[in-house]
XYZ file of C-alpha atoms in Angstrom:
368
model
C -46.005 -79.581 -63.705
C -49.129 -79.774 -65.619
C -50.729 -76.494 -67.142
C -53.425 -75.514 -64.954
C -55.676 -74.654 -68.177
C -55.140 -78.109 -69.479
C -58.618 -79.841 -70.281
C -59.524 -83.215 -69.300
C -58.563 -85.909 -71.810
C -61.467 -87.147 -73.902
C -61.065 -91.014 -75.212
C -63.353 -92.302 -77.920
C -63.297 -95.835 -78.931
C -64.938 -97.666 -81.854
C -65.631 -101.276 -81.591
C -68.836 -103.634 -81.286
C -71.237 -103.230 -78.608
C -70.464 -106.533 -76.905
C -66.950 -105.363 -76.762
C -67.549 -101.568 -75.681
C -69.812 -103.226 -72.651
C -66.603 -105.152 -71.266
C -64.364 -102.325 -71.310
C -63.840 -100.545 -67.712
C -61.889 -97.272 -67.135
C -59.038 -99.486 -65.610
C -58.426 -100.945 -69.231
C -57.684 -97.710 -70.913
C -54.195 -96.786 -70.495
C -53.091 -92.875 -71.534
C -49.491 -92.032 -71.662
C -47.816 -88.581 -72.096
C -43.976 -89.343 -73.101
C -41.780 -86.379 -72.350
C -39.311 -87.566 -74.943
C -41.886 -87.491 -77.556
C -42.121 -83.773 -77.318
C -41.309 -81.706 -80.264
C -39.339 -79.235 -78.309
C -38.553 -78.903 -74.659
C -37.562 -75.036 -75.129
C -41.107 -74.139 -75.292
C -43.578 -72.666 -72.478
C -45.604 -74.601 -71.754
C -44.065 -77.936 -73.375
C -46.659 -79.954 -75.679
C -46.273 -83.459 -74.913
C -48.223 -86.125 -77.316
C -50.677 -88.371 -75.653
C -51.079 -91.988 -76.680
C -53.824 -94.231 -75.678
C -54.195 -97.972 -75.786
C -56.953 -100.342 -74.612
C -56.181 -104.005 -74.647
C -56.567 -105.462 -78.102
C -58.473 -102.174 -79.660
C -56.520 -100.995 -82.494
C -55.043 -97.866 -82.235
C -56.901 -96.806 -85.241
C -59.984 -97.209 -83.268
C -59.098 -95.082 -80.551
C -59.200 -91.128 -80.709
C -58.025 -88.912 -78.148
C -58.777 -85.242 -77.490
C -56.870 -83.222 -76.776
C -53.817 -85.044 -78.648
C -51.355 -82.938 -76.636
C -50.411 -82.564 -72.759
C -49.553 -79.044 -71.747
C -46.603 -78.880 -69.225
C -44.462 -76.618 -67.466
C -40.981 -77.880 -66.892
C -39.283 -76.687 -63.669
C -36.088 -77.153 -61.864
C -36.285 -79.491 -58.936
C -35.179 -78.725 -55.289
C -34.878 -80.359 -52.021
C -35.258 -78.531 -48.941
C -35.437 -79.753 -45.069
C -38.368 -78.639 -43.117
C -39.215 -79.280 -39.325
C -42.270 -80.954 -38.736
C -44.715 -79.549 -36.338
C -47.062 -81.694 -34.341
C -50.628 -80.960 -33.237
C -53.543 -82.981 -31.824
C -56.007 -81.564 -34.291
C -58.304 -80.399 -31.241
C -58.413 -84.075 -29.845
C -58.208 -84.246 -25.972
C -56.740 -86.869 -23.836
C -59.066 -88.700 -21.129
C -59.827 -86.674 -18.051
C -57.106 -86.194 -15.702
C -54.452 -86.095 -18.279
C -52.305 -83.569 -20.356
C -50.477 -83.459 -23.335
C -46.648 -83.424 -22.044
C -44.733 -83.343 -25.247
C -45.525 -83.911 -29.086
C -42.718 -85.802 -30.863
C -42.088 -86.453 -34.451
C -39.738 -89.081 -35.735
C -37.797 -87.932 -37.666
C -38.179 -84.432 -36.301
C -37.340 -82.958 -39.839
C -37.811 -84.171 -43.199
C -36.561 -83.641 -46.594
C -38.928 -82.430 -49.292
C -38.248 -82.837 -53.236
C -40.167 -81.355 -55.930
C -40.605 -78.095 -58.354
C -39.070 -75.029 -57.187
C -42.192 -73.145 -57.427
C -43.924 -75.356 -55.034
C -40.762 -75.729 -52.615
C -40.511 -72.198 -52.331
C -44.158 -71.941 -51.276
C -43.954 -74.231 -48.308
C -44.138 -72.249 -44.853
C -45.098 -75.389 -42.575
C -45.051 -79.008 -42.278
C -47.776 -80.360 -39.940
C -48.618 -83.787 -38.659
C -51.641 -84.389 -36.488
C -52.297 -87.378 -34.233
C -55.382 -88.353 -32.524
C -55.300 -88.446 -28.542
C -59.329 -88.491 -28.158
C -59.815 -90.015 -24.790
C -56.353 -91.397 -24.294
C -54.946 -92.580 -20.958
C -51.420 -93.443 -22.156
C -48.827 -92.262 -24.618
C -50.019 -92.522 -28.113
C -47.601 -93.435 -31.553
C -49.258 -93.172 -35.074
C -47.964 -93.264 -38.496
C -48.973 -90.222 -40.296
C -48.835 -88.397 -43.557
C -47.878 -84.751 -43.218
C -49.898 -81.762 -44.603
C -48.195 -78.866 -46.015
C -49.167 -75.526 -45.491
C -48.297 -72.501 -47.998
C -47.351 -68.806 -47.087
C -50.940 -67.920 -47.409
C -51.921 -70.344 -44.689
C -53.576 -72.586 -47.330
C -53.164 -76.132 -47.103
C -51.462 -77.871 -50.429
C -54.104 -79.779 -52.705
C -53.655 -83.178 -53.737
C -52.697 -82.062 -57.049
C -49.626 -80.064 -55.480
C -48.521 -83.040 -53.284
C -48.515 -85.099 -56.297
C -45.650 -83.441 -57.492
C -43.765 -83.656 -54.161
C -41.708 -86.420 -52.757
C -42.669 -86.641 -49.008
C -42.433 -89.300 -46.590
C -44.647 -90.367 -43.775
C -43.616 -89.699 -40.157
C -43.909 -91.435 -36.702
C -45.732 -89.007 -34.165
C -45.803 -89.741 -30.591
C -47.880 -87.967 -27.797
C -46.466 -88.349 -24.335
C -49.438 -88.227 -21.574
C -48.862 -86.445 -18.293
C -51.124 -86.962 -15.212
C -52.771 -84.056 -13.745
C -52.326 -83.073 -10.213
C -54.863 -80.614 -8.587
C -54.622 -78.342 -5.548
C -51.182 -77.644 -5.741
C -50.246 -74.746 -3.388
C -48.209 -71.676 -4.147
C -46.105 -70.539 -1.441
C -44.096 -66.834 -1.829
C -41.259 -64.961 -0.186
C -40.261 -61.684 -0.398
C -36.944 -59.876 -0.181
C -35.622 -56.625 1.087
C -36.888 -54.652 4.211
C -39.681 -52.285 4.307
C -39.205 -48.654 5.028
C -38.326 -47.205 8.870
C -41.195 -47.785 10.946
C -43.195 -50.519 8.766
C -43.590 -54.085 8.578
C -44.461 -57.083 6.608
C -48.148 -57.812 7.677
C -48.551 -60.888 5.252
C -47.757 -62.355 2.119
C -50.108 -64.044 -0.512
C -50.975 -65.121 -3.978
C -53.763 -65.074 -6.210
C -54.464 -67.903 -7.214
C -53.140 -69.791 -4.265
C -53.868 -73.161 -5.703
C -53.324 -74.418 -9.245
C -53.409 -77.584 -11.283
C -50.473 -78.916 -13.136
C -49.631 -81.754 -15.146
C -46.122 -83.673 -15.225
C -44.107 -86.726 -15.925
C -44.275 -89.493 -13.294
C -40.621 -88.328 -11.839
C -41.871 -84.708 -11.565
C -44.884 -85.551 -9.761
C -43.069 -87.649 -7.338
C -40.516 -84.897 -6.661
C -43.605 -82.314 -6.157
C -44.952 -84.753 -3.595
C -41.922 -84.460 -1.488
C -42.368 -80.862 -1.592
C -45.897 -81.380 -0.233
C -47.455 -80.372 -3.364
C -46.313 -76.904 -3.166
C -44.897 -74.542 -5.876
C -42.172 -72.359 -4.077
C -41.533 -68.664 -5.419
C -38.183 -67.099 -4.628
C -37.962 -63.969 -2.666
C -36.585 -62.032 -5.906
C -40.409 -61.954 -7.196
C -41.055 -59.414 -4.642
C -38.692 -56.837 -3.693
C -39.953 -54.644 -0.870
C -36.971 -52.392 0.061
C -38.040 -49.308 1.587
C -41.569 -49.671 0.601
C -44.270 -48.154 2.990
C -47.357 -49.469 1.358
C -48.936 -52.577 -0.175
C -46.870 -54.256 -3.101
C -48.330 -56.222 -5.593
C -46.418 -57.909 -8.921
C -47.919 -60.289 -11.465
C -45.533 -63.028 -12.661
C -45.595 -65.922 -15.210
C -46.037 -69.162 -12.902
C -44.693 -71.274 -15.755
C -41.300 -69.552 -15.212
C -41.224 -71.171 -11.829
C -42.232 -74.707 -12.415
C -39.709 -77.499 -12.010
C -38.475 -79.358 -15.114
C -41.319 -81.803 -15.983
C -44.356 -79.761 -14.838
C -46.798 -77.444 -16.802
C -49.927 -75.957 -16.361
C -53.095 -77.462 -17.301
C -54.293 -76.364 -20.708
C -57.203 -74.365 -19.253
C -55.184 -72.231 -16.718
C -54.067 -68.917 -16.611
C -50.224 -68.264 -16.525
C -50.840 -65.150 -14.493
C -50.114 -65.020 -10.671
C -50.304 -62.145 -8.477
C -48.133 -62.142 -5.397
C -49.217 -59.463 -2.643
C -47.193 -58.263 0.084
C -49.236 -56.501 2.747
C -47.362 -53.487 4.324
C -48.460 -51.770 7.807
C -47.057 -49.335 10.122
C -45.198 -51.036 13.025
C -47.646 -52.242 15.719
C -50.732 -52.546 13.053
C -52.667 -55.537 12.166
C -55.240 -56.522 9.901
C -59.246 -57.466 10.772
C -61.350 -58.986 8.584
C -65.201 -58.243 9.053
C -67.857 -59.812 7.461
C -69.972 -57.592 5.036
C -73.093 -59.195 6.611
C -72.157 -57.500 9.898
C -72.032 -53.798 8.036
C -74.924 -51.693 9.360
C -76.759 -50.447 6.239
C -78.319 -46.972 6.982
C -80.682 -45.112 4.826
C -81.187 -47.717 2.352
C -83.553 -46.654 -0.404
C -87.171 -47.970 -0.188
C -88.283 -50.671 -1.968
C -84.581 -51.645 -2.807
C -82.361 -54.499 -1.759
C -78.541 -53.943 -1.119
C -75.933 -56.807 -1.886
C -72.405 -56.509 -0.933
C -69.406 -57.258 -3.998
C -67.391 -59.156 -1.260
C -68.036 -61.378 1.748
C -65.339 -59.889 3.788
C -63.702 -56.353 4.035
C -60.295 -55.922 5.459
C -59.727 -53.147 8.343
C -56.273 -52.144 9.044
C -55.788 -50.881 12.944
C -52.871 -49.555 14.610
C -52.179 -49.882 18.278
C -51.089 -46.387 19.974
C -49.464 -48.809 22.752
C -47.556 -51.783 22.910
C -49.527 -52.886 25.702
C -52.852 -53.252 23.919
C -54.120 -56.586 22.409
C -54.807 -57.019 18.796
C -58.314 -56.311 17.768
C -60.759 -58.781 16.397
C -63.758 -58.332 14.348
C -65.869 -58.318 17.542
C -64.384 -55.200 18.703
C -65.142 -53.478 15.111
C -68.658 -51.498 14.318
C -69.024 -50.796 10.681
C -71.770 -49.051 8.814
C -72.418 -47.486 5.356
C -75.011 -44.736 4.305
C -77.051 -44.942 1.257
C -78.898 -41.522 1.497
C -79.723 -40.345 -1.659
C -78.675 -43.233 -3.773
C -80.749 -45.192 -6.539
C -80.594 -48.516 -8.260
C -76.825 -49.190 -9.400
C -73.653 -50.246 -8.383
C -71.187 -48.052 -5.983
C -68.048 -47.665 -4.165
C -69.075 -46.358 -0.704
C -67.064 -45.567 2.138
C -67.358 -47.439 5.679
C -67.393 -45.906 8.580
C -65.474 -47.707 11.379
C -65.736 -47.644 15.126
C -63.226 -48.943 17.276
C -62.053 -48.548 20.897
C -59.844 -46.125 22.431
C -56.252 -46.563 21.952
C -56.701 -47.849 18.309
C -56.620 -45.852 15.142
C -57.267 -46.516 11.411
C -54.279 -47.031 9.293
C -56.244 -46.359 6.068
C -59.739 -45.334 4.977
C -62.144 -48.303 4.214
C -64.565 -48.549 1.308
C -66.782 -51.502 -0.139
C -68.760 -52.137 -3.162
C -72.556 -52.408 -3.017
C -75.265 -53.287 -5.606
C -78.503 -51.557 -4.981
C -81.484 -53.223 -7.035
C -85.193 -53.350 -7.099
C -86.812 -56.248 -4.679
C -88.552 -58.417 -6.792
C -91.909 -59.827 -6.249
C -93.709 -62.870 -7.033
C -95.776 -60.841 -9.605
C -93.035 -59.295 -11.187
C -91.269 -62.850 -11.516
C -94.580 -64.377 -12.991
């Protein structure tokens, strides 16, 4: 390898002006022949430089410095896996990268031991910008050292590295894929499962042609097994976070902008209970601060009601009156209790709260 302190070679040619005017850089040939070195046991090894230029006599050519400084190293060959990336390019809307494949998947690199030992990763990039079908490209690899830096052109010049063929397989995107969950086990005595739901309840996925066809046969639904939510002997709501990718069939994947987190919630109530949803717009606000406006964090609140007799019908939102009291409160965000009035024969399973935001009423003058 060339000594890093080696200065550039300067060549001086003596000749008539008309001859010099016809000489270009391509006419000058500089050779450092290792066989001409005085000794190969020194470090660095000094190799004489000889320069020729067409019919110009060697006596009329001067070179400085007269020797090239080289470090001799053992040669080594190692095998490396090729990592493929798209270098931040993306296919057309409605498509995702299903697989990135290098051919060959691993390559042998030969070069000085010091450089071979510095190699951390071998990367190959493929451009998929706006693509709507599979893409295959021949490309040079980029070598990354153990400090995360890319090998320089000089370093690459000492290595024997082959090109690779890279393929990006594109999968179509399917949106509005539903998630359906089951539970396992039995709740505690006197309790029942009211409902089971997931958040989110629909996702977007990408898949191969065969996988999407199979998904369509399943009504575009991902089914979560009962093992994700074991409610054995539970007497209150239960929630479990899962990685949805663990439950996707082969050939399917989440879209790149989707979270892998899915929450599975099982609502558990005393037997004879039901859940009513009341719009927050129906909640009566008492003692609202003067000059202030009140907004709710959610569009609906859940109210859990238990019947004292099996002969009673389930309550609906029209049977329930809800109110909040904001006396003494000022501008800000609060979690406040909700007062609930229900008909005789029913009782609340648990207390109800709601989030509110109290803010000043803006006027046209303030806006201007």
